[in-house]
Amino acid sequence: MKHFVITLMGPDRAGLVDQISQTIFMHHGSWQASRLSQLAGQFAGLIHLSVSDTHADALVHALRELDGLQLLITDAKPVAPNPTTHTLSVTGNDRRGIVQTLSQLLAAHGITINKLNAQTQSAANTGGQIFTADFYLDIPPDADVSMLHEALEALSDDLIVEFDSNFTQ
């Protein structure tokens, strides 16, 4: 059995996910997990799939033939999910470099970001932009969570930081 992670990008259109899923199905592949988004009119997708060794080459060839998509295919190995994943939600006034600042701080504490969902939206009362992000994190057992929380809170007076209920020591 082979596992692949494929990255797809291209102009979004109705039926695109159906076309991708049909290609995977018709070539005996199995869709394991995915993250699919439409960003600024572009389709962006990450898909983990598995396929038997005998069908792998045909599936890869068929995926490369999908019209209008840029494609990157990477060999992958399935891993068990980490049972200690925690969530961190951050909200504050949008500004340049906020993701870089947050990711740098998390990395300095040895924390892995498994997933990040971020967006900006108009603040109704001020007319400015509000940044919101949900981080899904793997936190090492020896991490000083209270120090991390203090460091995150110290980044800005307007930053609201919320951890899931399992995020205490």
PDB file of C-alpha atoms in Angstrom:
ATOM      1  CA  MET A   1       0.000   0.000   0.000  1.00  0.00           C
ATOM      2  CA  LYS A   2       1.260   3.452  -0.919  1.00  0.00           C
ATOM      3  CA  HIS A   3       0.300   6.708   0.734  1.00  0.00           C
ATOM      4  CA  PHE A   4       0.523  10.118  -0.901  1.00  0.00           C
ATOM      5  CA  VAL A   5      -0.149  13.664   0.137  1.00  0.00           C
ATOM      6  CA  ILE A   6      -1.196  15.689  -2.875  1.00  0.00           C
ATOM      7  CA  THR A   7      -1.340  19.462  -3.084  1.00  0.00           C
ATOM      8  CA  LEU A   8      -3.662  20.928  -5.708  1.00  0.00           C
ATOM      9  CA  MET A   9      -4.118  24.553  -6.748  1.00  0.00           C
ATOM     10  CA  GLY A  10      -6.035  26.198  -9.530  1.00  0.00           C
ATOM     11  CA  PRO A  11      -9.051  28.299 -10.431  1.00  0.00           C
ATOM     12  CA  ASP A  12     -12.063  27.222  -8.410  1.00  0.00           C
ATOM     13  CA  ARG A  13     -15.069  25.880 -10.275  1.00  0.00           C
ATOM     14  CA  ALA A  14     -18.220  23.913  -9.573  1.00  0.00           C
ATOM     15  CA  GLY A  15     -17.646  20.145  -9.638  1.00  0.00           C
ATOM     16  CA  LEU A  16     -13.894  20.302  -9.041  1.00  0.00           C
ATOM     17  CA  VAL A  17     -13.925  18.202  -5.858  1.00  0.00           C
ATOM     18  CA  ASP A  18     -16.204  15.715  -7.614  1.00  0.00           C
ATOM     19  CA  GLN A  19     -13.718  15.475 -10.487  1.00  0.00           C
ATOM     20  CA  ILE A  20     -10.820  14.881  -8.089  1.00  0.00           C
ATOM     21  CA  SER A  21     -12.735  12.320  -6.004  1.00  0.00           C
ATOM     22  CA  GLN A  22     -13.915  10.469  -9.133  1.00  0.00           C
ATOM     23  CA  THR A  23     -10.317  10.259 -10.385  1.00  0.00           C
ATOM     24  CA  ILE A  24      -9.155   8.838  -7.052  1.00  0.00           C
ATOM     25  CA  PHE A  25     -12.093   6.382  -6.911  1.00  0.00           C
ATOM     26  CA  MET A  26     -11.767   5.217 -10.534  1.00  0.00           C
ATOM     27  CA  HIS A  27      -8.090   4.415  -9.944  1.00  0.00           C
ATOM     28  CA  HIS A  28      -8.755   2.429  -6.756  1.00  0.00           C
ATOM     29  CA  GLY A  29      -7.500   5.081  -4.386  1.00  0.00           C
ATOM     30  CA  SER A  30      -8.900   5.793  -0.949  1.00  0.00           C
ATOM     31  CA  TRP A  31      -9.353   9.371   0.317  1.00  0.00           C
ATOM     32  CA  GLN A  32      -7.941   9.344   3.869  1.00  0.00           C
ATOM     33  CA  ALA A  33      -8.024  13.009   4.952  1.00  0.00           C
ATOM     34  CA  SER A  34      -8.106  16.455   3.399  1.00  0.00           C
ATOM     35  CA  ARG A  35      -8.072  20.193   3.847  1.00  0.00           C
ATOM     36  CA  LEU A  36      -9.829  21.987   0.996  1.00  0.00           C
ATOM     37  CA  SER A  37     -10.386  25.725   0.684  1.00  0.00           C
ATOM     38  CA  GLN A  38     -11.371  28.444  -1.717  1.00  0.00           C
ATOM     39  CA  LEU A  39      -9.092  31.441  -1.255  1.00  0.00           C
ATOM     40  CA  ALA A  40      -9.424  34.551  -3.439  1.00  0.00           C
ATOM     41  CA  GLY A  41     -11.125  32.580  -6.219  1.00  0.00           C
ATOM     42  CA  GLN A  42      -8.513  29.829  -6.182  1.00  0.00           C
ATOM     43  CA  PHE A  43      -9.035  26.236  -5.091  1.00  0.00           C
ATOM     44  CA  ALA A  44      -6.351  25.049  -2.679  1.00  0.00           C
ATOM     45  CA  GLY A  45      -6.351  21.489  -1.447  1.00  0.00           C
ATOM     46  CA  LEU A  46      -4.294  18.995   0.503  1.00  0.00           C
ATOM     47  CA  ILE A  47      -5.380  15.376   0.285  1.00  0.00           C
ATOM     48  CA  HIS A  48      -3.915  12.304   1.967  1.00  0.00           C
ATOM     49  CA  LEU A  49      -4.755   9.221  -0.055  1.00  0.00           C
ATOM     50  CA  SER A  50      -3.804   5.577  -0.139  1.00  0.00           C
ATOM     51  CA  VAL A  51      -3.703   3.173  -3.056  1.00  0.00           C
ATOM     52  CA  SER A  52      -2.385  -0.326  -3.679  1.00  0.00           C
ATOM     53  CA  ASP A  53       1.066  -0.573  -5.208  1.00  0.00           C
ATOM     54  CA  THR A  54      -0.421  -2.016  -8.408  1.00  0.00           C
ATOM     55  CA  HIS A  55      -2.650   1.039  -9.019  1.00  0.00           C
ATOM     56  CA  ALA A  56      -0.344   3.791  -7.735  1.00  0.00           C
ATOM     57  CA  ASP A  57       1.313   4.762 -11.036  1.00  0.00           C
ATOM     58  CA  ALA A  58      -2.000   4.924 -12.925  1.00  0.00           C
ATOM     59  CA  LEU A  59      -3.556   7.062 -10.191  1.00  0.00           C
ATOM     60  CA  VAL A  60      -0.634   9.484 -10.139  1.00  0.00           C
ATOM     61  CA  HIS A  61      -0.775   9.780 -13.930  1.00  0.00           C
ATOM     62  CA  ALA A  62      -4.543  10.424 -13.882  1.00  0.00           C
ATOM     63  CA  LEU A  63      -4.196  13.084 -11.181  1.00  0.00           C
ATOM     64  CA  ARG A  64      -1.532  14.861 -13.228  1.00  0.00           C
ATOM     65  CA  GLU A  65      -4.006  14.976 -16.145  1.00  0.00           C
ATOM     66  CA  LEU A  66      -6.621  16.978 -14.212  1.00  0.00           C
ATOM     67  CA  ASP A  67      -7.286  20.124 -16.217  1.00  0.00           C
ATOM     68  CA  GLY A  68      -6.236  23.507 -14.839  1.00  0.00           C
ATOM     69  CA  LEU A  69      -4.625  22.305 -11.618  1.00  0.00           C
ATOM     70  CA  GLN A  70      -1.082  22.623 -10.387  1.00  0.00           C
ATOM     71  CA  LEU A  71      -0.204  19.428  -8.583  1.00  0.00           C
ATOM     72  CA  LEU A  72       2.488  18.295  -6.176  1.00  0.00           C
ATOM     73  CA  ILE A  73       2.521  14.637  -5.108  1.00  0.00           C
ATOM     74  CA  THR A  74       4.599  13.532  -2.139  1.00  0.00           C
ATOM     75  CA  ASP A  75       5.136  10.029  -0.776  1.00  0.00           C
ATOM     76  CA  ALA A  76       3.839   9.813   2.777  1.00  0.00           C
ATOM     77  CA  LYS A  77       3.736   7.456   5.708  1.00  0.00           C
ATOM     78  CA  PRO A  78       0.601   7.254   7.815  1.00  0.00           C
ATOM     79  CA  VAL A  79       1.104   8.268  11.428  1.00  0.00           C
ATOM     80  CA  ALA A  80      -1.143   7.814  14.423  1.00  0.00           C
ATOM     81  CA  PRO A  81      -2.763  11.045  15.554  1.00  0.00           C
ATOM     82  CA  ASN A  82      -1.262  12.601  18.653  1.00  0.00           C
ATOM     83  CA  PRO A  83      -3.756  12.263  21.502  1.00  0.00           C
ATOM     84  CA  THR A  84      -2.379  15.405  23.193  1.00  0.00           C
ATOM     85  CA  THR A  85      -3.444  17.911  20.561  1.00  0.00           C
ATOM     86  CA  HIS A  86      -4.718  21.149  22.080  1.00  0.00           C
ATOM     87  CA  THR A  87      -6.455  24.165  20.622  1.00  0.00           C
ATOM     88  CA  LEU A  88      -5.441  27.785  20.942  1.00  0.00           C
ATOM     89  CA  SER A  89      -7.756  30.562  19.763  1.00  0.00           C
ATOM     90  CA  VAL A  90      -6.399  34.068  19.198  1.00  0.00           C
ATOM     91  CA  THR A  91      -8.393  37.213  18.411  1.00  0.00           C
ATOM     92  CA  GLY A  92      -7.135  40.774  18.076  1.00  0.00           C
ATOM     93  CA  ASN A  93      -6.719  43.792  15.856  1.00  0.00           C
ATOM     94  CA  ASP A  94      -5.149  42.726  12.580  1.00  0.00           C
ATOM     95  CA  ARG A  95      -1.610  43.847  11.884  1.00  0.00           C
ATOM     96  CA  ARG A  96       1.291  42.854   9.694  1.00  0.00           C
ATOM     97  CA  GLY A  97       3.332  39.936  11.086  1.00  0.00           C
ATOM     98  CA  ILE A  98       0.861  38.536  13.594  1.00  0.00           C
ATOM     99  CA  VAL A  99       1.109  34.936  12.299  1.00  0.00           C
ATOM    100  CA  GLN A 100       4.905  35.175  12.194  1.00  0.00           C
ATOM    101  CA  THR A 101       5.026  36.466  15.770  1.00  0.00           C
ATOM    102  CA  LEU A 102       2.695  33.743  17.061  1.00  0.00           C
ATOM    103  CA  SER A 103       4.391  30.908  15.176  1.00  0.00           C
ATOM    104  CA  GLN A 104       7.832  32.078  16.324  1.00  0.00           C
ATOM    105  CA  LEU A 105       6.717  32.084  19.955  1.00  0.00           C
ATOM    106  CA  LEU A 106       5.155  28.623  19.671  1.00  0.00           C
ATOM    107  CA  ALA A 107       8.277  27.215  17.993  1.00  0.00           C
ATOM    108  CA  ALA A 108      10.474  28.698  20.738  1.00  0.00           C
ATOM    109  CA  HIS A 109       8.470  26.597  23.220  1.00  0.00           C
ATOM    110  CA  GLY A 110       8.919  23.416  21.133  1.00  0.00           C
ATOM    111  CA  ILE A 111       5.291  23.358  20.051  1.00  0.00           C
ATOM    112  CA  THR A 112       4.210  21.902  16.706  1.00  0.00           C
ATOM    113  CA  ILE A 113       1.356  23.537  14.787  1.00  0.00           C
ATOM    114  CA  ASN A 114      -0.713  20.737  13.232  1.00  0.00           C
ATOM    115  CA  LYS A 115      -3.376  22.967  11.743  1.00  0.00           C
ATOM    116  CA  LEU A 116      -4.003  26.681  11.513  1.00  0.00           C
ATOM    117  CA  ASN A 117      -7.250  28.343  10.452  1.00  0.00           C
ATOM    118  CA  ALA A 118      -6.924  32.115  10.226  1.00  0.00           C
ATOM    119  CA  GLN A 119      -8.993  34.928   8.783  1.00  0.00           C
ATOM    120  CA  THR A 120      -9.601  38.634   8.990  1.00  0.00           C
ATOM    121  CA  GLN A 121     -12.983  40.288   9.051  1.00  0.00           C
ATOM    122  CA  SER A 122     -14.289  43.799   9.287  1.00  0.00           C
ATOM    123  CA  ALA A 123     -14.847  45.146  12.787  1.00  0.00           C
ATOM    124  CA  ALA A 124     -18.357  46.603  12.699  1.00  0.00           C
ATOM    125  CA  ASN A 125     -17.772  49.357  15.244  1.00  0.00           C
ATOM    126  CA  THR A 126     -14.321  50.580  14.231  1.00  0.00           C
ATOM    127  CA  GLY A 127     -14.107  49.871  10.516  1.00  0.00           C
ATOM    128  CA  GLY A 128     -10.735  48.160  11.095  1.00  0.00           C
ATOM    129  CA  GLN A 129      -9.886  44.510  10.616  1.00  0.00           C
ATOM    130  CA  ILE A 130     -10.090  41.828  13.310  1.00  0.00           C
ATOM    131  CA  PHE A 131      -7.735  38.845  13.076  1.00  0.00           C
ATOM    132  CA  THR A 132      -8.919  35.468  14.354  1.00  0.00           C
ATOM    133  CA  ALA A 133      -6.986  32.219  14.370  1.00  0.00           C
ATOM    134  CA  ASP A 134      -7.479  28.703  15.656  1.00  0.00           C
ATOM    135  CA  PHE A 135      -4.279  26.745  16.163  1.00  0.00           C
ATOM    136  CA  TYR A 136      -4.243  22.982  16.718  1.00  0.00           C
ATOM    137  CA  LEU A 137      -1.065  22.237  18.644  1.00  0.00           C
ATOM    138  CA  ASP A 138       1.064  19.330  19.823  1.00  0.00           C
ATOM    139  CA  ILE A 139       2.557  20.431  23.110  1.00  0.00           C
ATOM    140  CA  PRO A 140       5.466  18.498  24.618  1.00  0.00           C
ATOM    141  CA  PRO A 141       4.848  17.169  28.138  1.00  0.00           C
ATOM    142  CA  ASP A 142       7.689  19.260  29.562  1.00  0.00           C
ATOM    143  CA  ALA A 143       6.408  22.579  28.150  1.00  0.00           C
ATOM    144  CA  ASP A 144       5.797  25.327  30.695  1.00  0.00           C
ATOM    145  CA  VAL A 145       2.203  26.122  29.765  1.00  0.00           C
ATOM    146  CA  SER A 146       1.813  29.010  32.204  1.00  0.00           C
ATOM    147  CA  MET A 147       4.954  30.685  30.815  1.00  0.00           C
ATOM    148  CA  LEU A 148       3.657  30.173  27.282  1.00  0.00           C
ATOM    149  CA  HIS A 149       0.292  31.695  28.184  1.00  0.00           C
ATOM    150  CA  GLU A 150       1.998  34.726  29.757  1.00  0.00           C
ATOM    151  CA  ALA A 151       4.233  35.168  26.710  1.00  0.00           C
ATOM    152  CA  LEU A 152       1.233  35.033  24.370  1.00  0.00           C
ATOM    153  CA  GLU A 153      -0.728  37.531  26.464  1.00  0.00           C
ATOM    154  CA  ALA A 154       2.288  39.862  26.527  1.00  0.00           C
ATOM    155  CA  LEU A 155       2.389  40.101  22.731  1.00  0.00           C
ATOM    156  CA  SER A 156      -0.283  42.806  22.650  1.00  0.00           C
ATOM    157  CA  ASP A 157      -2.834  44.490  24.882  1.00  0.00           C
ATOM    158  CA  ASP A 158      -5.593  43.761  22.363  1.00  0.00           C
ATOM    159  CA  LEU A 159      -4.839  40.060  21.904  1.00  0.00           C
ATOM    160  CA  ILE A 160      -7.341  37.608  23.413  1.00  0.00           C
ATOM    161  CA  VAL A 161      -5.864  34.143  23.942  1.00  0.00           C
ATOM    162  CA  GLU A 162      -8.018  31.124  24.805  1.00  0.00           C
ATOM    163  CA  PHE A 163      -6.775  27.568  25.347  1.00  0.00           C
ATOM    164  CA  ASP A 164      -8.905  24.449  25.392  1.00  0.00           C
ATOM    165  CA  SER A 165      -9.873  23.068  28.788  1.00  0.00           C
ATOM    166  CA  ASN A 166      -7.217  20.318  28.572  1.00  0.00           C
ATOM    167  CA  PHE A 167      -4.443  22.880  28.250  1.00  0.00           C
ATOM    168  CA  THR A 168      -3.570  23.194  31.930  1.00  0.00           C
ATOM    169  CA  GLN A 169      -0.855  21.565  33.961  1.00  0.00           C
TER     170      GLN A 169
END
